[in-house]
Amino acid sequence: MIINNERDPNYNEKLTNISKALTEWQGPIVIVAHVDPDGDALGSTLALKRALDSVGKNTKLLMDVPRYLDFLTNEGEISDAMETLEPNTLLAILDVSERGRVWGVSQEGIDSAAFVVNIDHHGTNDRFGDLACVSPDKAATCQMIKDMIDSSDIAWTKEIATPCLTGILTDTGNMRFANTDSSVLIAVAGLLEQGVEYAELTDRLQWRHPDYYRVLGKVMSTVDFPLNGLVATVEMTKAMKDDLGPIADDSSDYVGQIRYAEGTHIAIFFQEREDKIKASVRSRGDVSAQAVCVALGGGGHKPAAGVSFTGISFEEAKAKVLAEAKKELERHNLI
Ligand code: 5GP
Ligand code: MN
């Protein structure tokens, strides 16, 4: 797995080429993002779909939209996963660090696409596709979509700007994380000028089903501070979920609740799911969540990364992540 967190040296040129490929494409355009979609995955794909639809393109956006983001979509805008792609399909893959993390189209499906475009800001992206623009200096894929639409002939509307702003807000923690530079604030200002209802959007993005808070209570009861208190962890096991019965909420940003524990450098949320065990890792400063996850086969950004395991127990998975967290803390002479 590569880690290249540098700006794409041909950023503007590549975005222009991608924009041309999309707007000149005569066949179907299928737009996809990563598994477990977040605000940037939906925001970037939905903004792109609306932009391309406005210039008469034939697009489909494939996603299993989490319930807390569903308010952004209109009836009929989102399609289910596709078994096969139609002939002459351009596949646009957004916010996906590696081919294996695409949702909605199989690996054979990706191979069958007539043309593949890869727009992303993950340093662990392997730059796959016929045209790839990967720029980890960008806070969000939505920021890249903003730049691309700005440089095209497509006219901004509130309907394009709203999802586009969403991904910038969610990937920067509402303009608070270290990836918030002046270019982010300028992009946000530009999107607000298109009429986005800012207070309403930021409020709505925080809404969660009451079940979220029921789960939160259980999850927070597991909080622990291993490795001399330098790490904060919480967990959700299958047994905890079974105890609660069916849950109507599908958001799971529980790691966001513990990342501010004083004295900690790394926060981890361990989740035991039906099909896999997932760790969501966050870090601050020079400590890298990305390094921890990449060492275990996962990926992401320096301050926010993830990794999944199959075929090992929950306890084994936890031990593996904590061992890597320890190594990362040692690299920074914190332990
Ligand atoms: P989260 O923990 O919120 O699911 O993910 C944090 C970041 O890490 C996101 O940018 C996400 O795309 C990335 N990420 C999460 N899990 C994995 C994984 O298993 N592999 C890779 N390559 N990236 C991941
Ligand atoms: Mn993103």
mmCIF file of C-alpha atoms in Angstrom, residues 62-233:
data_model
loop_
_atom_site.group_PDB
_atom_site.id
_atom_site.type_symbol
_atom_site.label_atom_id
_atom_site.label_comp_id
_atom_site.label_asym_id
_atom_site.label_seq_id
_atom_site.Cartn_x
_atom_site.Cartn_y
_atom_site.Cartn_z
ATOM 1 C CA LEU A 62 -25.311 4.153 -7.090
ATOM 2 C CA MET A 63 -25.361 4.301 -3.299
ATOM 3 C CA ASP A 64 -26.834 2.834 -0.152
ATOM 4 C CA VAL A 65 -27.421 6.243 1.428
ATOM 5 C CA PRO A 66 -27.239 6.277 5.231
ATOM 6 C CA ARG A 67 -30.459 7.487 6.789
ATOM 7 C CA TYR A 68 -28.909 10.621 8.378
ATOM 8 C CA LEU A 69 -27.870 11.895 4.906
ATOM 9 C CA ASP A 70 -31.026 10.899 3.069
ATOM 10 C CA PHE A 71 -32.527 14.411 3.418
ATOM 11 C CA LEU A 72 -30.056 15.639 0.792
ATOM 12 C CA THR A 73 -31.462 13.430 -1.974
ATOM 13 C CA ASN A 74 -34.531 13.785 -4.160
ATOM 14 C CA GLU A 75 -36.898 11.005 -5.176
ATOM 15 C CA GLY A 76 -35.391 8.852 -7.931
ATOM 16 C CA GLU A 77 -31.880 10.337 -7.736
ATOM 17 C CA ILE A 78 -30.205 7.334 -6.158
ATOM 18 C CA SER A 79 -29.970 3.892 -7.764
ATOM 19 C CA ASP A 80 -29.204 0.453 -6.356
ATOM 20 C CA ALA A 81 -26.039 -1.497 -7.054
ATOM 21 C CA MET A 82 -25.778 -2.706 -10.673
ATOM 22 C CA GLU A 83 -25.098 -6.310 -11.687
ATOM 23 C CA THR A 84 -23.597 -5.251 -15.004
ATOM 24 C CA LEU A 85 -22.836 -1.932 -16.681
ATOM 25 C CA GLU A 86 -24.453 -0.985 -19.973
ATOM 26 C CA PRO A 87 -22.110 -0.936 -22.974
ATOM 27 C CA ASN A 88 -20.083 2.251 -23.403
ATOM 28 C CA THR A 89 -20.420 3.315 -19.758
ATOM 29 C CA LEU A 90 -18.104 5.890 -18.233
ATOM 30 C CA LEU A 91 -17.603 4.970 -14.585
ATOM 31 C CA ALA A 92 -16.794 7.921 -12.291
ATOM 32 C CA ILE A 93 -15.323 6.744 -8.963
ATOM 33 C CA LEU A 94 -15.228 9.445 -6.283
ATOM 34 C CA ASP A 95 -13.682 9.532 -2.791
ATOM 35 C CA VAL A 96 -12.532 5.884 -3.099
ATOM 36 C CA SER A 97 -8.981 5.144 -1.998
ATOM 37 C CA GLU A 98 -8.749 1.754 -3.663
ATOM 38 C CA ARG A 99 -10.728 -0.173 -6.276
ATOM 39 C CA GLY A 100 -11.668 -2.818 -3.736
ATOM 40 C CA ARG A 101 -13.628 -0.215 -1.733
ATOM 41 C CA VAL A 102 -16.013 0.756 -4.532
ATOM 42 C CA TRP A 103 -19.695 0.226 -3.668
ATOM 43 C CA GLY A 104 -22.322 -0.620 -6.279
ATOM 44 C CA VAL A 105 -20.248 -2.196 -9.059
ATOM 45 C CA SER A 106 -18.244 -5.436 -8.843
ATOM 46 C CA GLN A 107 -14.553 -5.588 -9.734
ATOM 47 C CA GLU A 108 -15.537 -7.249 -13.041
ATOM 48 C CA GLY A 109 -18.026 -4.433 -13.546
ATOM 49 C CA ILE A 110 -15.241 -1.880 -13.117
ATOM 50 C CA ASP A 111 -13.153 -3.806 -15.681
ATOM 51 C CA SER A 112 -16.086 -3.744 -18.115
ATOM 52 C CA ALA A 113 -16.446 0.070 -18.037
ATOM 53 C CA ALA A 114 -15.452 1.788 -21.285
ATOM 54 C CA PHE A 115 -13.645 4.504 -19.309
ATOM 55 C CA VAL A 116 -12.850 4.929 -15.614
ATOM 56 C CA VAL A 117 -12.363 8.271 -13.900
ATOM 57 C CA ASN A 118 -10.905 8.434 -10.357
ATOM 58 C CA ILE A 119 -11.317 11.665 -8.350
ATOM 59 C CA ASP A 120 -10.081 11.446 -4.775
ATOM 60 C CA HIS A 121 -8.114 13.005 -1.931
ATOM 61 C CA HIS A 122 -6.860 9.901 -0.042
ATOM 62 C CA GLY A 123 -3.072 9.642 0.205
ATOM 63 C CA THR A 124 -3.457 5.861 0.034
ATOM 64 C CA ASN A 125 -5.197 5.996 -3.363
ATOM 65 C CA ASP A 126 -3.313 3.793 -5.844
ATOM 66 C CA ARG A 127 -4.181 6.176 -8.726
ATOM 67 C CA PHE A 128 -6.194 3.541 -10.626
ATOM 68 C CA GLY A 129 -8.385 4.319 -13.651
ATOM 69 C CA ASP A 130 -7.971 5.785 -17.158
ATOM 70 C CA LEU A 131 -7.896 9.325 -15.774
ATOM 71 C CA ALA A 132 -7.024 9.822 -12.118
ATOM 72 C CA CYS A 133 -6.819 13.070 -10.192
ATOM 73 C CA VAL A 134 -5.758 12.338 -6.621
ATOM 74 C CA SER A 135 -4.834 15.305 -4.458
ATOM 75 C CA PRO A 136 -4.469 14.592 -0.737
ATOM 76 C CA ASP A 137 -3.835 18.286 -0.040
ATOM 77 C CA LYS A 138 -7.560 18.781 -0.659
ATOM 78 C CA ALA A 139 -9.737 18.554 2.420
ATOM 79 C CA ALA A 140 -12.538 16.726 0.628
ATOM 80 C CA THR A 141 -13.414 15.203 -2.723
ATOM 81 C CA CYS A 142 -16.172 17.826 -2.704
ATOM 82 C CA GLN A 143 -13.500 20.527 -2.775
ATOM 83 C CA MET A 144 -12.145 18.940 -5.968
ATOM 84 C CA ILE A 145 -15.645 18.797 -7.476
ATOM 85 C CA LYS A 146 -16.022 22.483 -6.578
ATOM 86 C CA ASP A 147 -12.764 23.267 -8.425
ATOM 87 C CA MET A 148 -13.824 21.135 -11.389
ATOM 88 C CA ILE A 149 -17.239 22.769 -11.764
ATOM 89 C CA ASP A 150 -15.661 26.223 -11.337
ATOM 90 C CA SER A 151 -13.334 25.511 -14.236
ATOM 91 C CA SER A 152 -16.111 24.135 -16.476
ATOM 92 C CA ASP A 153 -19.004 25.783 -18.299
ATOM 93 C CA ILE A 154 -21.520 24.232 -15.917
ATOM 94 C CA ALA A 155 -23.648 26.788 -14.058
ATOM 95 C CA TRP A 156 -23.776 26.549 -10.268
ATOM 96 C CA THR A 157 -27.152 26.130 -8.593
ATOM 97 C CA LYS A 158 -28.148 25.834 -4.954
ATOM 98 C CA GLU A 159 -28.991 22.168 -5.654
ATOM 99 C CA ILE A 160 -25.417 21.465 -6.807
ATOM 100 C CA ALA A 161 -23.781 23.644 -4.141
ATOM 101 C CA THR A 162 -25.610 22.104 -1.153
ATOM 102 C CA PRO A 163 -24.259 18.526 -1.424
ATOM 103 C CA CYS A 164 -20.893 19.976 -2.488
ATOM 104 C CA LEU A 165 -20.687 21.995 0.724
ATOM 105 C CA THR A 166 -21.828 18.978 2.745
ATOM 106 C CA GLY A 167 -18.697 16.949 2.009
ATOM 107 C CA ILE A 168 -16.427 19.863 2.823
ATOM 108 C CA LEU A 169 -18.196 20.333 6.158
ATOM 109 C CA THR A 170 -18.156 16.655 7.116
ATOM 110 C CA ASP A 171 -14.539 15.963 6.057
ATOM 111 C CA THR A 172 -13.240 19.057 7.889
ATOM 112 C CA GLY A 173 -15.359 18.545 11.035
ATOM 113 C CA ASN A 174 -17.228 21.752 10.207
ATOM 114 C CA MET A 175 -14.050 23.599 9.276
ATOM 115 C CA ARG A 176 -12.168 22.706 12.459
ATOM 116 C CA PHE A 177 -9.741 19.935 11.486
ATOM 117 C CA ALA A 178 -6.130 20.514 10.386
ATOM 118 C CA ASN A 179 -7.178 20.148 6.726
ATOM 119 C CA THR A 180 -9.075 23.451 7.011
ATOM 120 C CA ASP A 181 -6.875 25.921 5.142
ATOM 121 C CA SER A 182 -7.724 29.198 3.471
ATOM 122 C CA SER A 183 -8.639 27.397 0.227
ATOM 123 C CA VAL A 184 -11.340 25.499 2.137
ATOM 124 C CA LEU A 185 -12.818 28.695 3.558
ATOM 125 C CA ILE A 186 -12.765 30.320 0.115
ATOM 126 C CA ALA A 187 -14.534 27.281 -1.373
ATOM 127 C CA VAL A 188 -17.126 27.385 1.411
ATOM 128 C CA ALA A 189 -17.715 31.096 0.816
ATOM 129 C CA GLY A 190 -18.153 30.454 -2.908
ATOM 130 C CA LEU A 191 -20.717 27.742 -2.240
ATOM 131 C CA LEU A 192 -22.643 29.925 0.212
ATOM 132 C CA GLU A 193 -22.886 32.516 -2.539
ATOM 133 C CA GLN A 194 -24.890 29.978 -4.517
ATOM 134 C CA GLY A 195 -27.653 30.200 -1.915
ATOM 135 C CA VAL A 196 -26.947 27.220 0.350
ATOM 136 C CA GLU A 197 -28.998 27.477 3.534
ATOM 137 C CA TYR A 198 -26.038 27.132 5.840
ATOM 138 C CA ALA A 199 -27.534 27.064 9.331
ATOM 139 C CA GLU A 200 -30.260 24.689 8.193
ATOM 140 C CA LEU A 201 -27.716 22.382 6.526
ATOM 141 C CA THR A 202 -25.295 22.263 9.465
ATOM 142 C CA ASP A 203 -28.164 21.650 11.883
ATOM 143 C CA ARG A 204 -29.731 18.925 9.746
ATOM 144 C CA LEU A 205 -26.402 17.134 9.314
ATOM 145 C CA GLN A 206 -26.249 16.603 13.088
ATOM 146 C CA TRP A 207 -29.725 15.037 13.388
ATOM 147 C CA ARG A 208 -29.680 11.442 14.521
ATOM 148 C CA HIS A 209 -32.418 8.948 15.217
ATOM 149 C CA PRO A 210 -33.117 8.490 18.969
ATOM 150 C CA ASP A 211 -31.587 5.005 18.609
ATOM 151 C CA TYR A 212 -28.235 6.676 17.988
ATOM 152 C CA TYR A 213 -28.307 7.999 21.545
ATOM 153 C CA ARG A 214 -29.403 4.637 22.947
ATOM 154 C CA VAL A 215 -26.413 2.999 21.264
ATOM 155 C CA LEU A 216 -24.188 5.882 22.336
ATOM 156 C CA GLY A 217 -24.995 5.144 25.987
ATOM 157 C CA LYS A 218 -23.893 1.529 25.590
ATOM 158 C CA VAL A 219 -20.836 2.390 23.498
ATOM 159 C CA MET A 220 -19.621 5.044 25.937
ATOM 160 C CA SER A 221 -19.904 2.598 28.844
ATOM 161 C CA THR A 222 -16.983 0.701 27.240
ATOM 162 C CA VAL A 223 -14.604 3.671 27.165
ATOM 163 C CA ASP A 224 -11.033 2.764 28.050
ATOM 164 C CA PHE A 225 -7.679 4.584 28.028
ATOM 165 C CA PRO A 226 -4.949 2.000 27.310
ATOM 166 C CA LEU A 227 -1.221 2.617 26.654
ATOM 167 C CA ASN A 228 -0.715 4.948 29.610
ATOM 168 C CA GLY A 229 -3.821 6.909 28.698
ATOM 169 C CA LEU A 230 -2.401 7.930 25.314
ATOM 170 C CA VAL A 231 -5.179 6.074 23.495
ATOM 171 C CA ALA A 232 -8.945 6.288 23.949
ATOM 172 C CA THR A 233 -11.093 3.359 22.830
#
